mmCIF file of C-alpha atoms in Angstrom:
data_model
loop_
_atom_site.group_PDB
_atom_site.id
_atom_site.type_symbol
_atom_site.label_atom_id
_atom_site.label_comp_id
_atom_site.label_asym_id
_atom_site.label_seq_id
_atom_site.Cartn_x
_atom_site.Cartn_y
_atom_site.Cartn_z
ATOM 1 C CA MET P 93 118.167 21.401 -105.319
ATOM 2 C CA SER P 94 118.892 24.942 -106.414
ATOM 3 C CA THR P 95 119.576 25.103 -110.124
ATOM 4 C CA LEU P 96 122.327 27.757 -110.059
ATOM 5 C CA THR P 97 125.477 28.303 -108.038
ATOM 6 C CA LEU P 98 126.727 31.779 -107.179
ATOM 7 C CA ALA P 99 129.403 31.466 -109.866
ATOM 8 C CA GLN P 100 126.818 30.546 -112.512
ATOM 9 C CA ALA P 101 124.525 33.388 -111.430
ATOM 10 C CA ARG P 102 127.353 35.919 -111.684
ATOM 11 C CA THR P 103 128.086 34.734 -115.241
ATOM 12 C CA ILE P 104 124.423 34.962 -116.277
ATOM 13 C CA VAL P 105 124.099 38.503 -114.905
ATOM 14 C CA ALA P 106 127.266 39.574 -116.712
ATOM 15 C CA ASP P 107 125.974 37.955 -119.926
ATOM 16 C CA HIS P 108 122.704 39.871 -119.642
ATOM 17 C CA LEU P 109 124.745 43.059 -119.299
ATOM 18 C CA ASP P 110 127.074 42.185 -122.216
ATOM 19 C CA ASP P 111 129.945 42.423 -119.757
ATOM 20 C CA ASN P 112 131.392 38.931 -119.924
ATOM 21 C CA ASP P 113 133.989 39.171 -122.680
ATOM 22 C CA ALA P 114 136.520 36.391 -122.161
ATOM 23 C CA SER P 115 139.445 38.755 -122.734
ATOM 24 C CA ASN P 116 138.146 41.458 -120.397
ATOM 25 C CA PRO P 117 135.384 40.198 -118.065
ATOM 26 C CA ASN P 118 133.614 42.550 -115.639
ATOM 27 C CA GLU P 119 134.855 45.606 -117.466
ATOM 28 C CA ARG P 120 131.904 47.757 -116.421
ATOM 29 C CA TRP P 121 130.385 45.961 -113.425
ATOM 30 C CA SER P 122 132.638 44.457 -110.782
ATOM 31 C CA THR P 123 131.955 41.145 -109.046
ATOM 32 C CA THR P 124 131.137 43.089 -105.879
ATOM 33 C CA GLN P 125 128.545 45.171 -107.736
ATOM 34 C CA ILE P 126 126.992 42.067 -109.276
ATOM 35 C CA ASP P 127 126.802 40.362 -105.863
ATOM 36 C CA THR P 128 125.120 43.439 -104.391
ATOM 37 C CA ALA P 129 122.591 43.331 -107.225
ATOM 38 C CA LEU P 130 122.011 39.588 -106.719
ATOM 39 C CA GLN P 131 121.299 40.116 -103.011
ATOM 40 C CA TYR P 132 118.822 42.892 -103.812
ATOM 41 C CA ALA P 133 117.208 40.746 -106.507
ATOM 42 C CA LEU P 134 116.922 37.671 -104.279
ATOM 43 C CA SER P 135 115.183 39.742 -101.600
ATOM 44 C CA LYS P 136 112.810 41.387 -104.075
ATOM 45 C CA CYS P 137 111.900 38.187 -105.925
ATOM 46 C CA LEU P 138 111.273 36.359 -102.646
ATOM 47 C CA ASP P 139 109.075 39.202 -101.356
ATOM 48 C CA ASP P 140 107.050 39.230 -104.586
ATOM 49 C CA TYR P 141 106.701 35.443 -104.567
ATOM 50 C CA LEU P 142 105.504 35.356 -100.943
ATOM 51 C CA ALA P 143 103.128 38.297 -101.500
ATOM 52 C CA ASN P 144 101.451 36.186 -104.188
ATOM 53 C CA GLY P 145 100.977 33.229 -101.864
ATOM 54 C CA GLY P 146 104.102 31.285 -102.787
ATOM 55 C CA GLU P 147 104.610 28.155 -100.687
ATOM 56 C CA ARG P 148 107.625 26.439 -102.212
ATOM 57 C CA PHE P 149 110.099 27.802 -99.645
ATOM 58 C CA ASP P 150 107.937 26.956 -96.613
ATOM 59 C CA VAL P 151 109.723 25.056 -93.822
ATOM 60 C CA LEU P 152 108.235 23.242 -90.821
ATOM 61 C CA ALA P 153 109.999 23.290 -87.464
ATOM 62 C CA SER P 154 108.948 21.540 -84.253
ATOM 63 C CA LYS P 155 109.563 23.640 -81.168
ATOM 64 C CA THR P 156 108.722 23.510 -77.467
ATOM 65 C CA SER P 157 107.344 26.594 -75.782
ATOM 66 C CA THR P 158 108.463 27.569 -72.280
ATOM 67 C CA THR P 159 106.213 27.945 -69.254
ATOM 68 C CA SER P 160 106.218 31.667 -70.080
ATOM 69 C CA GLY P 161 104.715 30.879 -73.483
ATOM 70 C CA VAL P 162 107.925 31.757 -75.360
ATOM 71 C CA CYS P 163 108.688 29.941 -78.601
ATOM 72 C CA ASP P 164 112.239 30.799 -79.640
ATOM 73 C CA LEU P 165 112.958 30.878 -83.389
ATOM 74 C CA THR P 166 116.361 32.538 -83.225
ATOM 75 C CA THR P 167 118.057 29.474 -84.736
ATOM 76 C CA GLU P 168 115.536 29.368 -87.590
ATOM 77 C CA ASP P 169 115.813 33.146 -88.243
ATOM 78 C CA PRO P 170 112.536 33.325 -90.201
ATOM 79 C CA LEU P 171 111.797 35.998 -92.767
ATOM 80 C CA VAL P 172 108.073 35.258 -92.496
ATOM 81 C CA VAL P 173 106.129 33.187 -89.974
ATOM 82 C CA LYS P 174 103.102 31.784 -91.778
ATOM 83 C CA GLY P 175 101.413 29.875 -89.007
ATOM 84 C CA LEU P 176 101.594 27.867 -85.794
ATOM 85 C CA SER P 177 99.947 24.594 -84.788
ATOM 86 C CA VAL P 178 99.855 23.217 -81.247
ATOM 87 C CA GLN P 179 100.012 19.496 -80.488
ATOM 88 C CA PHE P 180 97.206 17.905 -78.487
ATOM 89 C CA GLY P 181 97.368 14.133 -78.291
ATOM 90 C CA ASN P 182 98.563 12.841 -81.641
ATOM 91 C CA SER P 183 97.240 15.786 -83.650
ATOM 92 C CA TYR P 184 98.294 19.356 -84.382
ATOM 93 C CA TYR P 185 95.699 22.130 -84.320
ATOM 94 C CA PRO P 186 96.240 25.522 -85.966
ATOM 95 C CA ILE P 187 96.103 28.617 -83.786
ATOM 96 C CA LYS P 188 95.627 32.197 -84.935
ATOM 97 C CA ALA P 189 97.849 35.225 -84.541
ATOM 98 C CA ASN P 190 96.915 38.126 -82.270
ATOM 99 C CA LYS P 191 98.044 41.690 -82.731
ATOM 100 C CA THR P 192 100.882 42.534 -80.367
ATOM 101 C CA GLU P 193 98.768 45.165 -78.623
ATOM 102 C CA ASP P 194 96.125 42.461 -77.945
ATOM 103 C CA ARG P 195 98.698 40.137 -76.450
ATOM 104 C CA GLY P 196 96.712 38.738 -73.528
ATOM 105 C CA LEU P 197 97.939 36.433 -70.757
ATOM 106 C CA ALA P 198 100.994 34.301 -71.532
ATOM 107 C CA ASP P 199 100.300 30.563 -71.719
ATOM 108 C CA SER P 200 101.951 28.931 -68.682
ATOM 109 C CA THR P 201 101.899 25.408 -70.105
ATOM 110 C CA SER P 202 104.908 24.134 -72.051
ATOM 111 C CA ARG P 203 103.641 22.866 -75.413
ATOM 112 C CA THR P 204 104.933 21.188 -78.555
ATOM 113 C CA VAL P 205 104.464 23.631 -81.431
ATOM 114 C CA GLN P 206 104.864 23.224 -85.168
ATOM 115 C CA VAL P 207 105.919 26.445 -86.902
ATOM 116 C CA ARG P 208 105.556 27.024 -90.642
ATOM 117 C CA TYR P 209 107.934 29.722 -91.807
ATOM 118 C CA VAL P 210 110.108 30.967 -94.665
ATOM 119 C CA PRO P 211 113.819 31.257 -93.835
ATOM 120 C CA ARG P 212 115.724 34.464 -94.398
ATOM 121 C CA MET P 213 117.881 34.213 -97.515
ATOM 122 C CA ALA P 214 121.237 35.699 -98.448
ATOM 123 C CA ILE P 215 123.502 34.901 -101.370
ATOM 124 C CA PRO P 216 126.421 32.631 -100.442
ATOM 125 C CA THR P 217 130.030 33.691 -100.027
ATOM 126 C CA THR P 218 131.382 30.524 -101.672
ATOM 127 C CA THR P 219 131.069 30.477 -105.460
ATOM 128 C CA SER P 220 130.225 26.752 -105.642
ATOM 129 C CA HIS P 221 127.315 27.051 -103.188
ATOM 130 C CA PRO P 222 123.702 27.370 -104.414
ATOM 131 C CA LEU P 223 122.398 30.848 -105.130
ATOM 132 C CA VAL P 224 119.202 30.068 -103.211
ATOM 133 C CA GLY P 225 120.117 28.135 -100.101
ATOM 134 C CA SER P 226 121.909 28.085 -96.776
ATOM 135 C CA GLY P 227 125.620 27.537 -97.254
ATOM 136 C CA ALA P 228 126.053 24.362 -99.294
ATOM 137 C CA THR P 229 122.453 23.283 -98.656
ATOM 138 C CA ALA P 230 120.010 24.263 -101.391
ATOM 139 C CA TYR P 231 116.493 25.461 -100.695
ATOM 140 C CA ASN P 232 113.583 24.209 -102.782
ATOM 141 C CA SER P 233 114.228 26.496 -105.760
ATOM 142 C CA TRP P 234 113.854 25.904 -109.491
ATOM 143 C CA TYR P 235 115.129 27.249 -112.828
ATOM 144 C CA ALA P 236 112.546 29.979 -113.372
ATOM 145 C CA PHE P 237 113.023 31.483 -109.907
ATOM 146 C CA ASP P 238 116.819 31.433 -110.059
ATOM 147 C CA HIS P 239 116.893 33.026 -113.504
ATOM 148 C CA TRP P 240 114.319 35.608 -112.420
ATOM 149 C CA VAL P 241 116.749 36.618 -109.651
ATOM 150 C CA CYS P 242 119.541 36.959 -112.229
ATOM 151 C CA VAL P 243 117.438 39.124 -114.557
ATOM 152 C CA GLN P 244 116.353 41.334 -111.656
ATOM 153 C CA ALA P 245 120.011 41.732 -110.684
ATOM 154 C CA ALA P 246 120.923 42.731 -114.252
ATOM 155 C CA ILE P 247 118.094 45.282 -114.315
ATOM 156 C CA PHE P 248 119.348 46.708 -111.004
ATOM 157 C CA CYS P 249 122.879 47.085 -112.405
ATOM 158 C CA ALA P 250 121.600 48.677 -115.613
ATOM 159 C CA VAL P 251 119.414 51.157 -113.758
ATOM 160 C CA LYS P 252 122.311 52.145 -111.510
ATOM 161 C CA ASP P 253 124.294 52.797 -114.679
ATOM 162 C CA ALA P 254 121.429 54.851 -116.167
ATOM 163 C CA GLU P 255 120.688 52.282 -118.874
ATOM 164 C CA LEU P 256 117.266 51.139 -120.049
ATOM 165 C CA ARG P 257 117.299 47.613 -121.471
ATOM 166 C CA ALA P 258 113.898 46.740 -122.898
ATOM 167 C CA GLU P 259 114.864 43.113 -123.525
ATOM 168 C CA LEU P 260 115.633 42.626 -119.833
ATOM 169 C CA GLN P 261 112.303 44.146 -118.814
ATOM 170 C CA SER P 262 110.509 41.808 -121.219
ATOM 171 C CA LEU P 263 112.375 38.749 -119.976
ATOM 172 C CA ASN P 264 111.706 39.796 -116.382
ATOM 173 C CA SER P 265 107.955 39.920 -117.083
ATOM 174 C CA GLU P 266 108.052 36.478 -118.687
ATOM 175 C CA LEU P 267 109.924 34.891 -115.795
ATOM 176 C CA MET P 268 107.853 36.619 -113.125
ATOM 177 C CA GLY P 269 104.682 35.350 -114.801
ATOM 178 C CA THR P 270 106.065 31.817 -114.885
ATOM 179 C CA VAL P 271 107.119 31.872 -111.246
ATOM 180 C CA LEU P 272 103.897 33.388 -109.903
ATOM 181 C CA THR P 273 101.721 31.028 -111.948
ATOM 182 C CA HIS P 274 103.148 28.187 -109.883
ATOM 183 C CA ALA P 275 103.008 29.837 -106.470
ATOM 184 C CA HIS P 276 101.243 26.821 -104.975
ATOM 185 C CA VAL P 277 103.222 23.593 -105.457
ATOM 186 C CA PRO P 278 101.721 21.056 -105.450
ATOM 187 C CA ARG P 279 98.247 22.324 -106.276
ATOM 188 C CA ALA P 280 95.705 20.861 -103.889
ATOM 189 C CA MET P 281 92.424 21.530 -102.132
ATOM 190 C CA PRO P 282 92.858 22.342 -98.433
ATOM 191 C CA PHE P 283 92.171 19.381 -96.167
ATOM 192 C CA PRO P 284 89.479 20.059 -93.538
ATOM 193 C CA VAL P 285 91.064 20.822 -90.171
ATOM 194 C CA SER P 286 89.426 19.974 -86.877
ATOM 195 C CA ARG P 287 88.997 22.827 -84.476
ATOM 196 C CA GLY P 288 88.537 22.825 -80.727
ATOM 197 C CA TRP P 289 88.799 25.068 -77.705
ATOM 198 C CA HIS P 290 92.572 25.356 -78.225
ATOM 199 C CA SER P 291 92.067 26.898 -81.667
ATOM 200 C CA ASP P 292 89.839 29.566 -80.156
ATOM 201 C CA HIS P 293 91.586 30.243 -76.856
ATOM 202 C CA ILE P 294 95.295 29.946 -77.623
ATOM 203 C CA LYS P 295 96.853 32.556 -79.914
ATOM 204 C CA TRP P 296 100.388 33.608 -80.787
ATOM 205 C CA VAL P 297 101.946 37.041 -81.007
ATOM 206 C CA LYS P 298 105.324 38.347 -82.072
ATOM 207 C CA ASP P 299 107.393 39.020 -78.984
ATOM 208 C CA THR P 300 111.103 39.940 -79.068
ATOM 209 C CA TRP P 301 112.122 40.414 -82.704
ATOM 210 C CA THR P 302 115.598 41.864 -83.166
ATOM 211 C CA ALA P 303 118.630 41.188 -85.353
ATOM 212 C CA SER P 304 119.871 38.589 -82.864
ATOM 213 C CA THR P 305 116.681 37.278 -81.225
ATOM 214 C CA LYS P 306 113.460 35.951 -82.783
ATOM 215 C CA GLN P 307 110.720 34.974 -80.306
ATOM 216 C CA LEU P 308 106.993 34.347 -80.467
ATOM 217 C CA VAL P 309 104.823 33.902 -77.405
ATOM 218 C CA LEU P 310 101.706 31.774 -76.904
ATOM 219 C CA VAL P 311 98.903 33.630 -75.148
ATOM 220 C CA LEU P 312 95.466 32.804 -73.778
ATOM 221 C CA SER P 313 92.471 34.768 -74.975
#
């Protein structure tokens, strides 16, 4: 479960900025400004974590493709699609991605597909909800990541106010190092995966990808 709620994150950011005096809280940075900074920070920290191979936020979804090869992920609204596996018999076999310009012929067979993806994240609108989650449901976050988001948000506020806070930069480096050291949780050697004709001849490409529609398509190559 996420370690911080939105209310707790706001307080931590204000504390980092020395703007949480009980008699006059948010004197310099409003709650709206802090929330804007938290959204920026959550996006940046997630991007950095994923760029370093982070797996803790990975989600698996079982989908069924249409006879036009379409696999609709609009409900999942993924930030990143990491991979697809197609079911044959009782096993799933990984398939590779093709470039959109090398799309090929759409697969006309409806298939059961397992999609590994990272959901898009936004800070909640309810103060009691987890900072890293979907509504009241927490994602698989942990203390170091949540506090890294808070420090990044404080740095963003300080920069916007033309302040340089060396202690925040130092703390940011410490937390980033801690988070990225544990990008792979749990640590394990990859298990050998069987390959067959389906791994070589079925691929997936990004199809319609708009604000309201997220679709992949299975193709034959």
